[in-house]
Short mmCIF file of C-alpha atoms and ligand atoms in Angstrom, two decimals:
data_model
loop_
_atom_site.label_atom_id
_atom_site.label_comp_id
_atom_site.label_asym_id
_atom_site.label_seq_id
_atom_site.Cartn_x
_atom_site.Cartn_y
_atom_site.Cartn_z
CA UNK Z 215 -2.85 -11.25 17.22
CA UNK Z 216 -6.88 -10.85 16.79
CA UNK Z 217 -9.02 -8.39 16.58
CA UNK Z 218 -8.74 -6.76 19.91
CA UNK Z 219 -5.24 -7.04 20.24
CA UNK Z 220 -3.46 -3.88 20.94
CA UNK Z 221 -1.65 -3.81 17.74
CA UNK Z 222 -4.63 -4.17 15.87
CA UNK Z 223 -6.38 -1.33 17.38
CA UNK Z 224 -3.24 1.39 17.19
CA UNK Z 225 -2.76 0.23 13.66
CA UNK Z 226 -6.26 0.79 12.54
CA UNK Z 227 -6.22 3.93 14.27
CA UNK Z 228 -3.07 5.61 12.87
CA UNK Z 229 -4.69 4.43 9.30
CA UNK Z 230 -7.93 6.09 9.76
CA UNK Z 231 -5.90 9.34 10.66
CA UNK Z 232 -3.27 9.43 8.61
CA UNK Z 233 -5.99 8.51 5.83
CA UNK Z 234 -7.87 11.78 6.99
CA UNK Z 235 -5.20 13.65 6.70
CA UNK Z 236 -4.28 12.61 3.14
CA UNK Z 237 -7.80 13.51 2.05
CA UNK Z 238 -7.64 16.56 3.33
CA UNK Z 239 -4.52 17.65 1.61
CA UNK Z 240 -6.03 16.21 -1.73
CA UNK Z 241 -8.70 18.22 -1.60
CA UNK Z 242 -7.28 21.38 -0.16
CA UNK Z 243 -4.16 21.26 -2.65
CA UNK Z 244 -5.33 19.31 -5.71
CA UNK Z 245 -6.64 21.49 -7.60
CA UNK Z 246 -5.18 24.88 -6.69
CA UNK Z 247 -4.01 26.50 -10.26
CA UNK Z 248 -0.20 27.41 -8.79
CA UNK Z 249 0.22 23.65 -8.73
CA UNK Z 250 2.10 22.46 -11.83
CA UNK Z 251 1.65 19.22 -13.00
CA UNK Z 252 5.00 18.37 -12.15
CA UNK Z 253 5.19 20.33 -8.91
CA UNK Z 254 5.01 17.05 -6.07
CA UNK Z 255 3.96 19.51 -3.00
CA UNK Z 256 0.78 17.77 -2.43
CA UNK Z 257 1.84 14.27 -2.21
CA UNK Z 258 5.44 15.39 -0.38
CA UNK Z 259 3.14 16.98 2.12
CA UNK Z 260 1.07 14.09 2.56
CA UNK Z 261 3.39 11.57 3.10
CA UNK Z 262 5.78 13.28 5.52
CA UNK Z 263 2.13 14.40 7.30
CA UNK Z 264 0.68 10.84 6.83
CA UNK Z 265 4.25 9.43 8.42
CA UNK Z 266 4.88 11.29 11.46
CA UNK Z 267 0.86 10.65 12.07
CA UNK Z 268 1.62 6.98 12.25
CA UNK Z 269 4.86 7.09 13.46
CA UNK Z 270 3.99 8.96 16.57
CA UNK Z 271 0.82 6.63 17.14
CA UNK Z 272 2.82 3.17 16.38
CA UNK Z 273 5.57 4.16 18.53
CA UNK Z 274 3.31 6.03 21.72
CA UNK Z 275 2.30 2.09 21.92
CA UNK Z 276 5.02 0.13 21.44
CA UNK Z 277 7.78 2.06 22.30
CA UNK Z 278 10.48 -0.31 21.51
CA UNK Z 279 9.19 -1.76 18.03
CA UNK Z 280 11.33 -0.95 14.83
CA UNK Z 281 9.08 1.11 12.74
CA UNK Z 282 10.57 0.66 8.52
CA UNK Z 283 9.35 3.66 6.82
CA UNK Z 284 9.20 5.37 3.96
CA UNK Z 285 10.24 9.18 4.30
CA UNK Z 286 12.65 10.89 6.71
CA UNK Z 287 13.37 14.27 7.56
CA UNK Z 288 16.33 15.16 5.76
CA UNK Z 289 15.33 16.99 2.98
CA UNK Z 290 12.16 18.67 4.85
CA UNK Z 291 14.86 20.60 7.10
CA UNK Z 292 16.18 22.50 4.02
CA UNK Z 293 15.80 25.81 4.62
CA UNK Z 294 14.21 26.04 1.01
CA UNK Z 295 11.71 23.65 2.42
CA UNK Z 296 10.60 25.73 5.08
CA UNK Z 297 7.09 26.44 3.53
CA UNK Z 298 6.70 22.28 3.22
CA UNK Z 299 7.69 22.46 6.38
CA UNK Z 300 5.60 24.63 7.92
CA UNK Z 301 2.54 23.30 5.94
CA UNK Z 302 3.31 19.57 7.24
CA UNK Z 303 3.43 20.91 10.88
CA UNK Z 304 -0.15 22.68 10.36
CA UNK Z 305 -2.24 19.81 8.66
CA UNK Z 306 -0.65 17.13 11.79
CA UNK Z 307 -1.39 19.89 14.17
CA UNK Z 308 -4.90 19.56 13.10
CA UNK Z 309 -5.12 15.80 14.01
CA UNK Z 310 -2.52 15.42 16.92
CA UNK Z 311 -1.44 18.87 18.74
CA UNK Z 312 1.95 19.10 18.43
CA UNK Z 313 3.97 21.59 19.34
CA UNK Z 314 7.00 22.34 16.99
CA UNK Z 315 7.51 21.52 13.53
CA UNK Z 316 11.05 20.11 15.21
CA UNK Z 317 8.74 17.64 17.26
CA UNK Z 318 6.68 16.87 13.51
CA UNK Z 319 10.31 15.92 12.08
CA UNK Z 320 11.30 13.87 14.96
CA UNK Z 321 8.46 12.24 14.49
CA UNK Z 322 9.20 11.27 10.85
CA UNK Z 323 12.22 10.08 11.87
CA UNK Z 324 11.30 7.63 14.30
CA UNK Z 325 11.08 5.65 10.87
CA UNK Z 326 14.52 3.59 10.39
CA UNK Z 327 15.32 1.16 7.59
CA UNK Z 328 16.88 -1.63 9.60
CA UNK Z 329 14.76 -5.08 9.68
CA UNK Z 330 14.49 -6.58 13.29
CA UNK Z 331 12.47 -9.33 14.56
CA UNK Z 332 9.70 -7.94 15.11
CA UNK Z 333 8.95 -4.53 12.96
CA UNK Z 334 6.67 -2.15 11.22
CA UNK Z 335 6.56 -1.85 7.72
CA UNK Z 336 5.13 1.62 7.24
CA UNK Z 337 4.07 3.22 3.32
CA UNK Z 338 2.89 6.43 4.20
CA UNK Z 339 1.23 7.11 0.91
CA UNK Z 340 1.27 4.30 -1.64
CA UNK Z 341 0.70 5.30 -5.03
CA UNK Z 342 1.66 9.10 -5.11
CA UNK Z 343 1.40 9.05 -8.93
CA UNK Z 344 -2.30 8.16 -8.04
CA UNK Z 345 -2.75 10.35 -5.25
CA UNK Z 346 -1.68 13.54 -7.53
CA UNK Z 347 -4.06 12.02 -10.55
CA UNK Z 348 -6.94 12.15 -8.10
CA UNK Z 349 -7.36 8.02 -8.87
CA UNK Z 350 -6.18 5.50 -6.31
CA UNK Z 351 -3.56 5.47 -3.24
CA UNK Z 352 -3.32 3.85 -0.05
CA UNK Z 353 -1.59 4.18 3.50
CA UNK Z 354 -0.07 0.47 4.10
CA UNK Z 355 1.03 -0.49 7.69
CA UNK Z 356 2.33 -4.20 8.58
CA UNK Z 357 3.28 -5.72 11.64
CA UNK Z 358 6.17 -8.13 10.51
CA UNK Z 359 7.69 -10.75 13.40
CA UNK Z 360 10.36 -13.63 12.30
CA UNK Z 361 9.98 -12.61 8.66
CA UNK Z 362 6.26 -12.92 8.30
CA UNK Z 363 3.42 -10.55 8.34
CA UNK Z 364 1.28 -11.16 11.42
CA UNK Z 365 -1.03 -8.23 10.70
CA UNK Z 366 -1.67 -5.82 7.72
CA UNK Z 367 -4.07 -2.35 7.74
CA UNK Z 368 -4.40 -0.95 4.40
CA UNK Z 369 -6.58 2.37 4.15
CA UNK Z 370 -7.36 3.58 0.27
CA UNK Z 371 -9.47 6.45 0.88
CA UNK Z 372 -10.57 6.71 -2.37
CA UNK Z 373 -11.42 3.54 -3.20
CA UNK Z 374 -15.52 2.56 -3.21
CA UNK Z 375 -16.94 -0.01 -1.14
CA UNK Z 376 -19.01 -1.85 -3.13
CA UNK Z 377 -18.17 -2.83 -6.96
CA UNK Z 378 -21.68 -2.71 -8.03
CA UNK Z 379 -21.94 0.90 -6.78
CA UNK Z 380 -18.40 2.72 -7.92
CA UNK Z 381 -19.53 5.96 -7.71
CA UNK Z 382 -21.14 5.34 -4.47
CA UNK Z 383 -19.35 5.14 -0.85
CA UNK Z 384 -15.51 5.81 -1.23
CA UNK Z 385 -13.08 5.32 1.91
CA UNK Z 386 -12.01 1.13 2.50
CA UNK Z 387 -9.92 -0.05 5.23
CA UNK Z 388 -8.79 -3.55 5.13
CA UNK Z 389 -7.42 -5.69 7.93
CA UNK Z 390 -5.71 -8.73 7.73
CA UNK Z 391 -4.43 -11.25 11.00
CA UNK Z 392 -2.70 -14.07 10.45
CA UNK Z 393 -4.92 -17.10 10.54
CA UNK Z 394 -8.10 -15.53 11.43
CA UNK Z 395 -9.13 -13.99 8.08
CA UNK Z 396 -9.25 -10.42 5.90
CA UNK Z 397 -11.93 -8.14 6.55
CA UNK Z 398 -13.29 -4.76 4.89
CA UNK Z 399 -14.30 -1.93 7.25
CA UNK Z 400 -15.36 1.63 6.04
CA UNK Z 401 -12.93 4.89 6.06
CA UNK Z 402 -13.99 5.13 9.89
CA UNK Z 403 -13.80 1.54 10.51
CA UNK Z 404 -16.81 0.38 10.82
CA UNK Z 405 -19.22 -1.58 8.90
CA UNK Z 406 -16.60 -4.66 9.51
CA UNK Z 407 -17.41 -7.61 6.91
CA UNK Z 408 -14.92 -10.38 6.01
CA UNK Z 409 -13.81 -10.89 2.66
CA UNK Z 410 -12.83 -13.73 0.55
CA UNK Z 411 -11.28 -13.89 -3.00
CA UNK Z 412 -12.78 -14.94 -5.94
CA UNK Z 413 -13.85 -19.01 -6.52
CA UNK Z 414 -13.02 -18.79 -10.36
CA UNK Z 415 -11.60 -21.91 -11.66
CA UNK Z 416 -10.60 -21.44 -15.27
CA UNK Z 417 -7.65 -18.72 -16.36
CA UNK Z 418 -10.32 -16.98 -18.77
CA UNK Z 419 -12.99 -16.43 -16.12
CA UNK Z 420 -10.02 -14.29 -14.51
CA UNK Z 421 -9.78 -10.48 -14.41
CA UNK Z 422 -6.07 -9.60 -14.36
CA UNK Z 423 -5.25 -5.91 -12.48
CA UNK Z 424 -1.82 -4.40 -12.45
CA UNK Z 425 0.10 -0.66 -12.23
CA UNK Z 426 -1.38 2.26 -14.00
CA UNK Z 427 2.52 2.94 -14.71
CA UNK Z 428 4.18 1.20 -17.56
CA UNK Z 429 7.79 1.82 -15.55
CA UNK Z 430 6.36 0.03 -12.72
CA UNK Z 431 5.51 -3.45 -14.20
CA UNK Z 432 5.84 -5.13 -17.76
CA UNK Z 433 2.30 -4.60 -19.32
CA UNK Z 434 3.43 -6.10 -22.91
CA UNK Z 435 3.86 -9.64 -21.36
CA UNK Z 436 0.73 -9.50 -18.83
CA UNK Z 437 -0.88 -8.90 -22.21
CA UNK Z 438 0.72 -12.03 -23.91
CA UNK Z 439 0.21 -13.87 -20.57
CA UNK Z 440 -3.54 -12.92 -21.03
CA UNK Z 441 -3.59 -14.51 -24.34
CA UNK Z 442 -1.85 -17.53 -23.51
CA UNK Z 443 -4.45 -18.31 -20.92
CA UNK Z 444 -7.50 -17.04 -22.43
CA UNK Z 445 -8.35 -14.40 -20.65
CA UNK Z 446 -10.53 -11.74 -22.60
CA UNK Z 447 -11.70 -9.44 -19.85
CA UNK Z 448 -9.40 -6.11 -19.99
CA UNK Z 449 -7.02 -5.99 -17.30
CA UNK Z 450 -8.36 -3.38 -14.53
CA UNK Z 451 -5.08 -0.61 -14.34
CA UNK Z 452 -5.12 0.29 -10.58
CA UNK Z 453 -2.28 2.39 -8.46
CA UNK Z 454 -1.29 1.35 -5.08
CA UNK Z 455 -1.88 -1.75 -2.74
CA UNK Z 456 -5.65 -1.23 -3.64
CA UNK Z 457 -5.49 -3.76 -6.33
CA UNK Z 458 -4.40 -6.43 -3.26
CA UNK Z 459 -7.22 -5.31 -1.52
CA UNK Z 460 -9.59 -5.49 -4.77
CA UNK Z 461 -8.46 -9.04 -5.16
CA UNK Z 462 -9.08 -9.72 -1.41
CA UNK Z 463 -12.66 -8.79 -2.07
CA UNK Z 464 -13.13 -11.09 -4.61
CA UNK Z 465 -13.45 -8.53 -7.59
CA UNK Z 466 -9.79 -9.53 -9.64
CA UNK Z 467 -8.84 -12.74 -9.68
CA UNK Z 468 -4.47 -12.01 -10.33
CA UNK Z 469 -2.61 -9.16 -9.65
CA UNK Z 470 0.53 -9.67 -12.05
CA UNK Z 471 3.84 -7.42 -11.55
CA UNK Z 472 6.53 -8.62 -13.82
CA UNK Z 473 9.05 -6.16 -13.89
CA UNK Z 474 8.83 -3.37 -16.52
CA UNK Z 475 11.37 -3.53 -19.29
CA UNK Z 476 12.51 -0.32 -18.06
CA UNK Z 477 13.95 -1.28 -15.09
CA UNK Z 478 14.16 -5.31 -15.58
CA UNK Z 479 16.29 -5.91 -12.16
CA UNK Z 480 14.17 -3.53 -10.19
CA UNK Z 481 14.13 -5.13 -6.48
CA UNK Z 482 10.30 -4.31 -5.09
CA UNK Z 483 10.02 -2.30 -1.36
CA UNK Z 484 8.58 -4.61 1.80
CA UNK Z 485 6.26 -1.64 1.94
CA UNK Z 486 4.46 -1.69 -1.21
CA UNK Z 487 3.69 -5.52 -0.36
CA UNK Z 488 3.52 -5.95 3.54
CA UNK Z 489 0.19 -5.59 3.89
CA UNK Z 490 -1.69 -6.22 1.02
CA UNK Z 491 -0.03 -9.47 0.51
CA UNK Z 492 -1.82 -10.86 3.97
CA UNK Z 493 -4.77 -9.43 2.99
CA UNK Z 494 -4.18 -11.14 -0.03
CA UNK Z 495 -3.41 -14.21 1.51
CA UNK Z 496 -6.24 -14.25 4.46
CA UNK Z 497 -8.88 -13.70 2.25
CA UNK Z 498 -7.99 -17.11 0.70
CA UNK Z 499 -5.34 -15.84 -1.68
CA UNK Z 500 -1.71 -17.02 -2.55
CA UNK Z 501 1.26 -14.47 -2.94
CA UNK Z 502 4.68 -15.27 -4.44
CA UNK Z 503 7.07 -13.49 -7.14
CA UNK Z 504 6.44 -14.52 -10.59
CA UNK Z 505 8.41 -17.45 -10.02
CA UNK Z 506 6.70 -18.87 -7.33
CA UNK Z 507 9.22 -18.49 -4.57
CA UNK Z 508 7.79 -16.48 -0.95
CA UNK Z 509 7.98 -12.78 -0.58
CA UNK Z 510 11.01 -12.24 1.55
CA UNK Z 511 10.45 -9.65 4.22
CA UNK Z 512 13.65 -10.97 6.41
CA UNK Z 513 16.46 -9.19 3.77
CA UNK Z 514 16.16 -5.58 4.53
CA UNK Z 515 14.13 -3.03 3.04
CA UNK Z 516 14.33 -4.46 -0.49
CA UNK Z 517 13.10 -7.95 -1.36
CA UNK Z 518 15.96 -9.29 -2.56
CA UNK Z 519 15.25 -12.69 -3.12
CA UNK Z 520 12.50 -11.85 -5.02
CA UNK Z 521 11.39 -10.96 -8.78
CA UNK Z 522 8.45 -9.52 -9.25
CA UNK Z 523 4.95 -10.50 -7.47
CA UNK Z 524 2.58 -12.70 -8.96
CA UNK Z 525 -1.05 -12.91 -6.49
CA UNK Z 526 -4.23 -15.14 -7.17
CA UNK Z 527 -7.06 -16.61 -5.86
CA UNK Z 528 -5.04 -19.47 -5.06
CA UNK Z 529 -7.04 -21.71 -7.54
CA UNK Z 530 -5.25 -20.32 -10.55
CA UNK Z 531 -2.15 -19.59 -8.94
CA UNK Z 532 0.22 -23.05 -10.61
CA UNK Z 533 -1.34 -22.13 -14.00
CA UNK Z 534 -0.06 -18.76 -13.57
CA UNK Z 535 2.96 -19.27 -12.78
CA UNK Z 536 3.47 -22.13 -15.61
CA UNK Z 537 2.44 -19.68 -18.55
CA UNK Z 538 4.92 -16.83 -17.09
CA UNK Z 539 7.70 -19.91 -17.98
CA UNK Z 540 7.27 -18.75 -21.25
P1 AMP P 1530 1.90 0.93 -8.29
O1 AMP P 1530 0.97 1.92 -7.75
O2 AMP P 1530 1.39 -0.48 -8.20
O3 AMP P 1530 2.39 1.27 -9.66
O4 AMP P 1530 3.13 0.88 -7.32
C1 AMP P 1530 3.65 2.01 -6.74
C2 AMP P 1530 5.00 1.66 -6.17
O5 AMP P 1530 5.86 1.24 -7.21
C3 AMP P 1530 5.72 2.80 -5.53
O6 AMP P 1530 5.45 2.83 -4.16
C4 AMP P 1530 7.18 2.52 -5.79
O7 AMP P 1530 7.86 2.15 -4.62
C5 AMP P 1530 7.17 1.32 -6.72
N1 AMP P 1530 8.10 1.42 -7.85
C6 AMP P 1530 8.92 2.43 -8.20
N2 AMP P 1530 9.65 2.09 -9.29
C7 AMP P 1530 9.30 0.83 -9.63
C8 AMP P 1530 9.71 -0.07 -10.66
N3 AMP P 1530 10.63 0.26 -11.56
N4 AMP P 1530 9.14 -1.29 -10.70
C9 AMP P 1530 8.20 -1.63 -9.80
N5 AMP P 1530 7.77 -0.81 -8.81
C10 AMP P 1530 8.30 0.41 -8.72
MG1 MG P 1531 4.78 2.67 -2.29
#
């Protein structure tokens, strides 16, 4: 896989639109006053839009690849979901024609949940709890062959470019291929630089990021971890795969995920890591649970094997994983 492979070019494609689209329902929806905070219609719209985008794009290519996704159209054929519906079929309409919102839902579904040998991993929207909040979110696509990610596209539209300007530029997309590096492009993808993680050596030169949700990981003992290794710079709350691809960049230095007291055996999606772990990994990084052992993409749609995610620079990744021993 490189840079002009096939795959590489339909998946940055279907990012860049389905990242479009998502903007465009954030803005249109957002803040409309007959949203309640706890009324989801935004994000649901969003990431059964952002799906059958990709979906449609992934599988126009590559007919016969397995495509693991999120969302399916179950619950969108209610006939109290008819206004979803409807709304779905007109913000994909105004990216890909299409001609039914029966064709939109068939779309959605050619997402499946079986692992093959060679599959998709597909998050339409990473992060909803973000993407309502108006903070971060990301679409995450992987190409996964014999277990291991061979490519990873991450868009997070509302992410800026460049640290030292964060209320500058917003829109990243990040690309990884196996053995041949990570790289940053803009929301249209261009502007194509590589990326490499940071060269910090000692635990308290580190920045730590994590969830912004306290169900999602176990922000007590990342605090306690923090101590142990002397790290004094507050940990950077993010949502989404962003915070892989703000390590990638060099701005973190560990992304810790031990799993929230409030769900303790909580088994983590090969969607919310596919891709931001090999952009994690390309730009020089290491990616394991928290105790040390691979990501497993091979199991199914859960990583099994796995317990939480511990990522680094690589540098400070044994030290790491020695103080979570405690
Ligand atoms: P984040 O934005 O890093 O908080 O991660 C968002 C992802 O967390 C969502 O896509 C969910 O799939 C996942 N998630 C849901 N419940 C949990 C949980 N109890 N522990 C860890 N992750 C979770
Ligand atoms: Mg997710």
């Amino acid at each position: 896989m490189d840079q002009n492979s096939p795959e590489t070019m339909a998946a940055i494609r279907a990012a860049i639109k389905a990242s479009a689209l998502c903007e465009r329902i954030r803005t249109d929806l957002a803040g409309k006053e007959s949203l309640l905070k706890s009324d989801r219609s935004p994000v649901t719209i969003a990431d059964y839009g952002s799906q059958a985008i990709v979906c449609k794009m992934i599988r126009e290519e590559f007919p016969h690849d397995t495509i693991v996704a999120e969302e399916d159209s179950k619950e969108l054929r209610k006939s109290d979901r008819l206004k979803i519906l409807e709304q779905v079929t007109n913000y994909v309409n105004a990216f890909i024609p299409v001609s039914s919102s029966e064709e939109v839902c068939s779309w959605i579904d050619f997402g499946s949940n079986s692992v093959t040998d060679r599959f998709w991993a597909l998050d339409p929207i990473d992060g909803t709890k973000g993407f309502l909040r108006g903070d971060q979110y990301a679409i995450a696509l992987a190409l996964i062959e014999k277990g291991k990610v061979a490519l990873g596209v991450l868009a997070c539209p509302n992410l800026y470019t460049d640290v030292y300007h964060p209320f500058g530029k917003k829109g990243c997309l990040f690309l990884a291929l196996r053995g041949k590096g990570s790289f940053q492009m803009d929301s249209a993808g261009a502007n194509k630089r590589s990326i490499f993680v940071s060269k910090a050596k000692s635990p308290s030169e580190a920045i730590i990021t994590e969830s912004v949700e306290p169900d999602h990981a176990d922000h007590l003992t990342h605090q306690r971890l923090a101590q142990k290794l002397n790290i004094s710079k507050l940990s950077l709350r993010m949502d989404s795969q962003a915070k892989y691809g703000i390590l990638a960049r060099g701005e973190v230095t560990l992304y810790l995920r031990v799993p929230s007291p409030a769900e303790p055996s909580y088994k983590e999606n090969i969607w919310d890591h596919a891709a931001g772990s090999i952009i994690a990994e390309e730009a020089g990084g290491r990616v394991t649970d928290i105790l040390g052992r691979p990501l497993d993409f091979s199991s199914g749609i859960k990583m099994e094997k796995n317990r939480g995610v511990l990522v680094s620079n690589g540098i400070l990744h044994e030290v790491v994983l020695k103080a979570l021993e405690m």
